mmCIF file of C-alpha atoms in Angstrom:
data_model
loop_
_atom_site.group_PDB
_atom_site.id
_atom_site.type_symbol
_atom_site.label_atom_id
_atom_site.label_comp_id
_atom_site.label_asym_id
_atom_site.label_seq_id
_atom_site.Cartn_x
_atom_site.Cartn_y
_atom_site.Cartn_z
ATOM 1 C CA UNK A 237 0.000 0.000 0.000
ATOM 2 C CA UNK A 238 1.265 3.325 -1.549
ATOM 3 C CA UNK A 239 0.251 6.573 0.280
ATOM 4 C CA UNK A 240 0.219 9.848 -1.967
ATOM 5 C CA UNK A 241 0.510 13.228 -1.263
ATOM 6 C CA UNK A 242 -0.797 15.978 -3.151
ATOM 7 C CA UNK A 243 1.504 19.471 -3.178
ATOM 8 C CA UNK A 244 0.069 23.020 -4.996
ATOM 9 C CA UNK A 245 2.716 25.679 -5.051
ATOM 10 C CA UNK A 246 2.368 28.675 -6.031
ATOM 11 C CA UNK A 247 5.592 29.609 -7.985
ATOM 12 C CA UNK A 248 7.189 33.237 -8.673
ATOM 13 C CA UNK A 249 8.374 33.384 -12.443
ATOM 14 C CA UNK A 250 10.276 36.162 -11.668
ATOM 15 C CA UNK A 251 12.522 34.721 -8.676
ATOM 16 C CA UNK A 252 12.133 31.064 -10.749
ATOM 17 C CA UNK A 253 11.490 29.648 -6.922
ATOM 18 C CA UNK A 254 8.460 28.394 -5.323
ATOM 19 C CA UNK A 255 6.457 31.307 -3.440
ATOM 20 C CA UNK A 256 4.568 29.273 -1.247
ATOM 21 C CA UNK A 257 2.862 25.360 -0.992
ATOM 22 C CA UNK A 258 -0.261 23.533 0.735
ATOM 23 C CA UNK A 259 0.801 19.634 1.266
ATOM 24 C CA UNK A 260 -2.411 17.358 1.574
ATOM 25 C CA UNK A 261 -4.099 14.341 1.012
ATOM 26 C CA UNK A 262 -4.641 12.503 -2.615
ATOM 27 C CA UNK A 263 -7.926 13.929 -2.773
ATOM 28 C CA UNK A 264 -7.039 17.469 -1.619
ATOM 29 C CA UNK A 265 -8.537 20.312 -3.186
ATOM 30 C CA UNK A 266 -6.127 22.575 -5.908
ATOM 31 C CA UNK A 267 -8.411 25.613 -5.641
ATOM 32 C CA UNK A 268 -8.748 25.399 -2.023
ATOM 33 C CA UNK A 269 -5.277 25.508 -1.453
ATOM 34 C CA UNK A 270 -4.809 28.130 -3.719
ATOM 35 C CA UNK A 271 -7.362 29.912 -2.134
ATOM 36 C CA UNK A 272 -5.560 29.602 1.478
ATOM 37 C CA UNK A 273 -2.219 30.886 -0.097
ATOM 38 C CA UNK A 274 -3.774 34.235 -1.192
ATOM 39 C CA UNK A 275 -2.681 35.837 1.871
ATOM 40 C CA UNK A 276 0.531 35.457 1.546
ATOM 41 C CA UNK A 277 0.640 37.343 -1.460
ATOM 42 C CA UNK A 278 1.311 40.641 -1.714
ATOM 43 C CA UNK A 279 -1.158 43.591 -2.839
ATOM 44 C CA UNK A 280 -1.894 43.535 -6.571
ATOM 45 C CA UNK A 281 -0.103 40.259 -7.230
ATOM 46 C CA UNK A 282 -1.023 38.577 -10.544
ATOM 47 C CA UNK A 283 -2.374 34.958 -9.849
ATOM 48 C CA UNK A 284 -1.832 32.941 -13.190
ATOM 49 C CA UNK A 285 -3.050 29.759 -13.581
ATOM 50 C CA UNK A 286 -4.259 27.065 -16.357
ATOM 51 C CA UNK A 287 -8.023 26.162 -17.390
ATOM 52 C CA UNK A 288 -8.683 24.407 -14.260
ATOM 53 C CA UNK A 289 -9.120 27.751 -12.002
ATOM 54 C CA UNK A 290 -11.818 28.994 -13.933
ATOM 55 C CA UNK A 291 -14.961 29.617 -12.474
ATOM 56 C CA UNK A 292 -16.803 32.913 -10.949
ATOM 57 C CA UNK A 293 -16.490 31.994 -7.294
ATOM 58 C CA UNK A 294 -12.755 31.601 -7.354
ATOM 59 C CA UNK A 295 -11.741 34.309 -9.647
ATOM 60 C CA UNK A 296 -14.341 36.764 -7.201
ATOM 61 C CA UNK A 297 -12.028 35.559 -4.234
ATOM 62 C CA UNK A 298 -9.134 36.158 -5.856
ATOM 63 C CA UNK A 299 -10.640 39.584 -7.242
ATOM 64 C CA UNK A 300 -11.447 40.753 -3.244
ATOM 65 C CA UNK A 301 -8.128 39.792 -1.891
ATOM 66 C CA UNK A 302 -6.430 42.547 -3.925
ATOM 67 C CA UNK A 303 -5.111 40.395 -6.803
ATOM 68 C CA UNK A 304 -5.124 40.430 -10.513
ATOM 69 C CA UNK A 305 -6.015 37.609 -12.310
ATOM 70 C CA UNK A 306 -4.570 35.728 -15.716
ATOM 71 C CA UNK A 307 -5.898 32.518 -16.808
ATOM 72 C CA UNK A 308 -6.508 30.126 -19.449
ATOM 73 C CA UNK A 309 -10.530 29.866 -20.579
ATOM 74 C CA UNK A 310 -11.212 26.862 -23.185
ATOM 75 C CA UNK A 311 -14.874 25.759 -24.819
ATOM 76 C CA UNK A 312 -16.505 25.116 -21.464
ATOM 77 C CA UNK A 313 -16.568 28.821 -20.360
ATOM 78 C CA UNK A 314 -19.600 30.849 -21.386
ATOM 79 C CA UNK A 315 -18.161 34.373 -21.772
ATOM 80 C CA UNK A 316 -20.494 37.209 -22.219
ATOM 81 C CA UNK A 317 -19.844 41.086 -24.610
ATOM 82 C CA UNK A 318 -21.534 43.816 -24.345
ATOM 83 C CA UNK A 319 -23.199 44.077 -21.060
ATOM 84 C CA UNK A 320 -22.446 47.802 -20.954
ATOM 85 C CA UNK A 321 -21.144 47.889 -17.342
ATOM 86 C CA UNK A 322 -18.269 49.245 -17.782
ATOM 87 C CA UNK A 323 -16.755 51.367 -20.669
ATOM 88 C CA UNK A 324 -15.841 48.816 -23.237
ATOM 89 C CA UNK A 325 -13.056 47.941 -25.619
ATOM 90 C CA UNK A 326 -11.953 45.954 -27.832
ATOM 91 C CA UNK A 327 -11.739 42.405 -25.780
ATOM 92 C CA UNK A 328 -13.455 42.891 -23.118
ATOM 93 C CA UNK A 329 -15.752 40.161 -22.056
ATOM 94 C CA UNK A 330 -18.208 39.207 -18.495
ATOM 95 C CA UNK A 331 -17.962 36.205 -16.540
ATOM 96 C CA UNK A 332 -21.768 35.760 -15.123
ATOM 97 C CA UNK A 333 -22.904 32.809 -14.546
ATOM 98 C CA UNK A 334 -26.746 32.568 -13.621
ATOM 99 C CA UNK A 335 -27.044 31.600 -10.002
ATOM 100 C CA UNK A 336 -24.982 35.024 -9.380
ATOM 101 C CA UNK A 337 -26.965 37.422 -11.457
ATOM 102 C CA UNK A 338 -30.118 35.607 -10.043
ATOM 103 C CA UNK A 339 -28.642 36.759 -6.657
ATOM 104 C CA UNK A 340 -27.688 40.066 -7.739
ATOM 105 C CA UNK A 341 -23.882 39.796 -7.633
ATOM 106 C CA UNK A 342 -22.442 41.702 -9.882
ATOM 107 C CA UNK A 343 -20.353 40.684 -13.123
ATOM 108 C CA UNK A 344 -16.864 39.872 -13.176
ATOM 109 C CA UNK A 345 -14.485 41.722 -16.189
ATOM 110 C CA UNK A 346 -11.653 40.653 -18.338
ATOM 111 C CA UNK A 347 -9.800 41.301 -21.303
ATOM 112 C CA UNK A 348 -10.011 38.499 -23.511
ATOM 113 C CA UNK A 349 -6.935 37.669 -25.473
ATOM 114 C CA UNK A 350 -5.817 35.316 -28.054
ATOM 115 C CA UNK A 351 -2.070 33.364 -28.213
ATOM 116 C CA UNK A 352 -0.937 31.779 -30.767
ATOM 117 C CA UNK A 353 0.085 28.573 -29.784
ATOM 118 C CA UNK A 354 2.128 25.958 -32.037
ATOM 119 C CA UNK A 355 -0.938 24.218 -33.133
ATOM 120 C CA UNK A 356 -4.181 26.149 -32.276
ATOM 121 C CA UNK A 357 -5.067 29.872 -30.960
ATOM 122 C CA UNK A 358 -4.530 29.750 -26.836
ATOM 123 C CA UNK A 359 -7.329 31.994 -24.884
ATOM 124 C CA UNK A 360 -6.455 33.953 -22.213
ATOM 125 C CA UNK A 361 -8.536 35.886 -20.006
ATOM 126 C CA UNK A 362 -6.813 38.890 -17.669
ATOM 127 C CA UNK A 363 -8.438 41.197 -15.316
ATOM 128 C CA UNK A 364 -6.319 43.825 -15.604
ATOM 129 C CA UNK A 365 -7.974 45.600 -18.146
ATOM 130 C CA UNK A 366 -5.668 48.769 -18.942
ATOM 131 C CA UNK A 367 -3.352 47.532 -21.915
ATOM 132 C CA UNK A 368 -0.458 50.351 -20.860
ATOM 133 C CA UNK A 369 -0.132 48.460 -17.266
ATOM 134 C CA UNK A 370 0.054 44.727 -19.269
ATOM 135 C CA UNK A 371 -0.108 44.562 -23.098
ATOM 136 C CA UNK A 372 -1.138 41.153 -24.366
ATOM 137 C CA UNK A 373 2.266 40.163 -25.683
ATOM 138 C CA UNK A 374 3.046 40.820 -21.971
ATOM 139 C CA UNK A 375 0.304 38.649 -20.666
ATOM 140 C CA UNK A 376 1.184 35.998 -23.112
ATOM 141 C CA UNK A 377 4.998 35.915 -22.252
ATOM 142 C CA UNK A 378 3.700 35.457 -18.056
ATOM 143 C CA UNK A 379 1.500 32.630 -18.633
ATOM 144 C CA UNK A 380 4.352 30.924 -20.736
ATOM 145 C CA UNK A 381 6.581 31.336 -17.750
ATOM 146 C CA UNK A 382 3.941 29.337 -16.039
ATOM 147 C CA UNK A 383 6.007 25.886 -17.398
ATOM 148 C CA UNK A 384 8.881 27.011 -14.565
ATOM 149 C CA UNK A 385 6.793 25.214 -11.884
ATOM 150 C CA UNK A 386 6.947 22.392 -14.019
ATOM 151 C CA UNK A 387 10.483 22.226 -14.486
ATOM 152 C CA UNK A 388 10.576 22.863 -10.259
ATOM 153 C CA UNK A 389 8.457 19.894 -10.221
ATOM 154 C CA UNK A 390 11.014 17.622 -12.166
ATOM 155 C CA UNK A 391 13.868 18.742 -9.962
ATOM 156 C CA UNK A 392 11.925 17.992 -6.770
ATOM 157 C CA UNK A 393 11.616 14.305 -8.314
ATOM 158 C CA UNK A 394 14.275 13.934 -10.494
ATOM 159 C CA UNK A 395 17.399 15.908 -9.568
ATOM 160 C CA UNK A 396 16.326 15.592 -5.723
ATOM 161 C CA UNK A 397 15.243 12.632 -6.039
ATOM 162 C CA UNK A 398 11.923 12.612 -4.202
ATOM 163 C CA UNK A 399 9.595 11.267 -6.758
ATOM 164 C CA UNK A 400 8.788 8.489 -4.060
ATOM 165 C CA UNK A 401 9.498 9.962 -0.044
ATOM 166 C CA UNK A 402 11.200 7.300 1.913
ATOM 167 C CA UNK A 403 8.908 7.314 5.129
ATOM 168 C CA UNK A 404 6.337 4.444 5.703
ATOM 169 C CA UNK A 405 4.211 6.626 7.779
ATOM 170 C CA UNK A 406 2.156 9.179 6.221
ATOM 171 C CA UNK A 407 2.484 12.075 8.438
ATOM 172 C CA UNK A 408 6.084 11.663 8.768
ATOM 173 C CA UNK A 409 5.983 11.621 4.226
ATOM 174 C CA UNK A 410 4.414 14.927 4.499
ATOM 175 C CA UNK A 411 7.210 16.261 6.790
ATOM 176 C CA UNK A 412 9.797 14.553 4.604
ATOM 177 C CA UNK A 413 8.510 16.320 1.851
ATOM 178 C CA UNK A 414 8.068 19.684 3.585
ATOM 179 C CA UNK A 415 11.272 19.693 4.346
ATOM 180 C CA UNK A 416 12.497 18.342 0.674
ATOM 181 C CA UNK A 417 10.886 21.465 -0.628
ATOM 182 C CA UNK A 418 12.820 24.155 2.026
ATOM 183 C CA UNK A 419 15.851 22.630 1.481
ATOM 184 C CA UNK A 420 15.907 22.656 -2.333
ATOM 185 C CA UNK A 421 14.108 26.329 -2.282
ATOM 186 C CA UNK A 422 16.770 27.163 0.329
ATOM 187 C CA UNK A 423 19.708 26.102 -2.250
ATOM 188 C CA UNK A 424 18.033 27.732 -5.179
ATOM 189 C CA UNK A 425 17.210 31.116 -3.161
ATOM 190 C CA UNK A 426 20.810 31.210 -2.267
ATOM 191 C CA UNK A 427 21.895 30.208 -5.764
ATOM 192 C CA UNK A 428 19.596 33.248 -7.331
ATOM 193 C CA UNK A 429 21.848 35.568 -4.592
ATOM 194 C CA UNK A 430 25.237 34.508 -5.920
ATOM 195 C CA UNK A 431 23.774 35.038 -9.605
ATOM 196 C CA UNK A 432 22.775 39.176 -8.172
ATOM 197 C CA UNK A 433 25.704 39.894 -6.913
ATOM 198 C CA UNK A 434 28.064 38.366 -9.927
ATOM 199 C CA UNK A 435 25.035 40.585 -12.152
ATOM 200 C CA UNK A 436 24.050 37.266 -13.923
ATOM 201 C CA UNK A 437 20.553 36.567 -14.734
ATOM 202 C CA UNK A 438 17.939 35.015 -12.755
ATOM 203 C CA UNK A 439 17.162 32.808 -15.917
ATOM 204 C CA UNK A 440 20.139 31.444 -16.213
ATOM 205 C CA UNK A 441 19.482 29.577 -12.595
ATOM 206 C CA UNK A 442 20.440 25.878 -12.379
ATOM 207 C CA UNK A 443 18.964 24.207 -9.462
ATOM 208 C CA UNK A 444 20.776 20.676 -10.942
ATOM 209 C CA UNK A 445 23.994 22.464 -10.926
ATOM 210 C CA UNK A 446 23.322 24.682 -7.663
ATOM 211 C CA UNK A 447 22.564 21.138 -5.963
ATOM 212 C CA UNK A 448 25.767 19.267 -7.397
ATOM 213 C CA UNK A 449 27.597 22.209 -6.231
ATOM 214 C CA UNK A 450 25.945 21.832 -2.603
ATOM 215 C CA UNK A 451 26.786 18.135 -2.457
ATOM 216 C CA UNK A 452 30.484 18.599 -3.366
ATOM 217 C CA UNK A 453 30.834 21.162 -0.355
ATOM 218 C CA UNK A 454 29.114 18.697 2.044
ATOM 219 C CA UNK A 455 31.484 15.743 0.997
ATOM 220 C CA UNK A 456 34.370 17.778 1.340
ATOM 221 C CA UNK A 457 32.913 18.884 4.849
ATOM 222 C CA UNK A 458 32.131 15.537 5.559
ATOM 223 C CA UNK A 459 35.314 13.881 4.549
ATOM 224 C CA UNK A 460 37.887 16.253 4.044
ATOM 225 C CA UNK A 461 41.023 15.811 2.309
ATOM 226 C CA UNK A 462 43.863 15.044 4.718
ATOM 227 C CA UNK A 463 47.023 16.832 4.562
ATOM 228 C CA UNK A 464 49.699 14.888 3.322
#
């Protein structure tokens, strides 16, 4: 018998390091822990996310905690034009679902904008409406840099080897994996401060290499080399 543990980070594509996680059972709740990260965002932070954070009641909480909001709408979201409540342009588009207009809540509005991607048109949907604060090829370039959390992801199992934890007990997995996930943010947030100070970019960040380096320092601490 396998025990699983399900992890949502919220990642910073800026810093290329995770921002923040929620650990929890296999049948935890993305959106929920999402949701319970929101305060530890700062003011005006934009929340991007794929196609499964859409939905009125989410992007409202999102909306009241002070952040923007960028994410990816497919066929199954009913998007409405020209509501007239608020001035208009070209793009703009309503999330209002029934149940809230029945109760009188009000619309929710976005800019609606279209990707190219390398085999069909991507749809994105931003509430940040003013195209001088984020133009779309803007927009487009930040949900891109969405795959970094992936890549984090492989590391954490790959590199770091933690695609299975090595604890039998379930709440000491989710410790072992807590503490998987400070250590390798740990060597990748003090990585990204030897890349400021030698002026290199933050892109250029290898946790792999930042890792090997780490490992090589511990030996050497661990065993050092005798004088002969």
């Amino acid at each position: 018998l396998q025990t699983q543990v399900w992890l949502t980070m919220l990642y910073h594509v800026g810093l290329h390091l995770p921002w923040d996680w929620r650990i929890g059972p296999a049948d935890s709740s993305e959106r929920a822990h999402a949701l319970d990260m929101l305060a530890s965002l700062p003011d005006d932070s934009l929340l991007t996310a794929d196609a499964g954070f859409v939905g009125y009641e989410f992007a409202q909480r999102v909306l009241a905690q002070g952040c923007q909001f960028l994410v990816r709408v497919g066929s199954n979201v009913k998007l409405l034009k020209k509501l007239g409540y608020v001035r208009e342009s070209l793009g703009t588009v309503y999330v209002w679902p029934e149940k809230a207009a029945q109760r009188s809540r009000p619309p929710l509005v976005f800019r609606l904008i279209m990707v190219q991607g390398t085999r069909h048109p991507v749809f994105l949907m931003v509430s940040i409406l003013n195209r001088s604060v984020l133009t779309n090829q803007e927009a487009a370039d930040l949900y891109r840099a969405r795959w970094g959390v992936e890549v984090f992801y492989r590391h954490l199992k790959q590199t770091f080897q933690r695609r299975k934890l090595r604890s039998h007990c379930a709440e000491n997995a989710c410790v072992e994996l807590q503490w998987s996930l400070i250590g390798l943010w740990s060597i990748g947030l003090y990585a990204s401060r030897e890349l400021n100070v030698q002026r290199i970019p933050l892109e250029r960040l290898s946790l792999a290499k930042a890792l090997a380096a780490f490992r090589r320092v511990a030996r050497d601490y661990l065993h050092p080399i005798q004088p002969t």
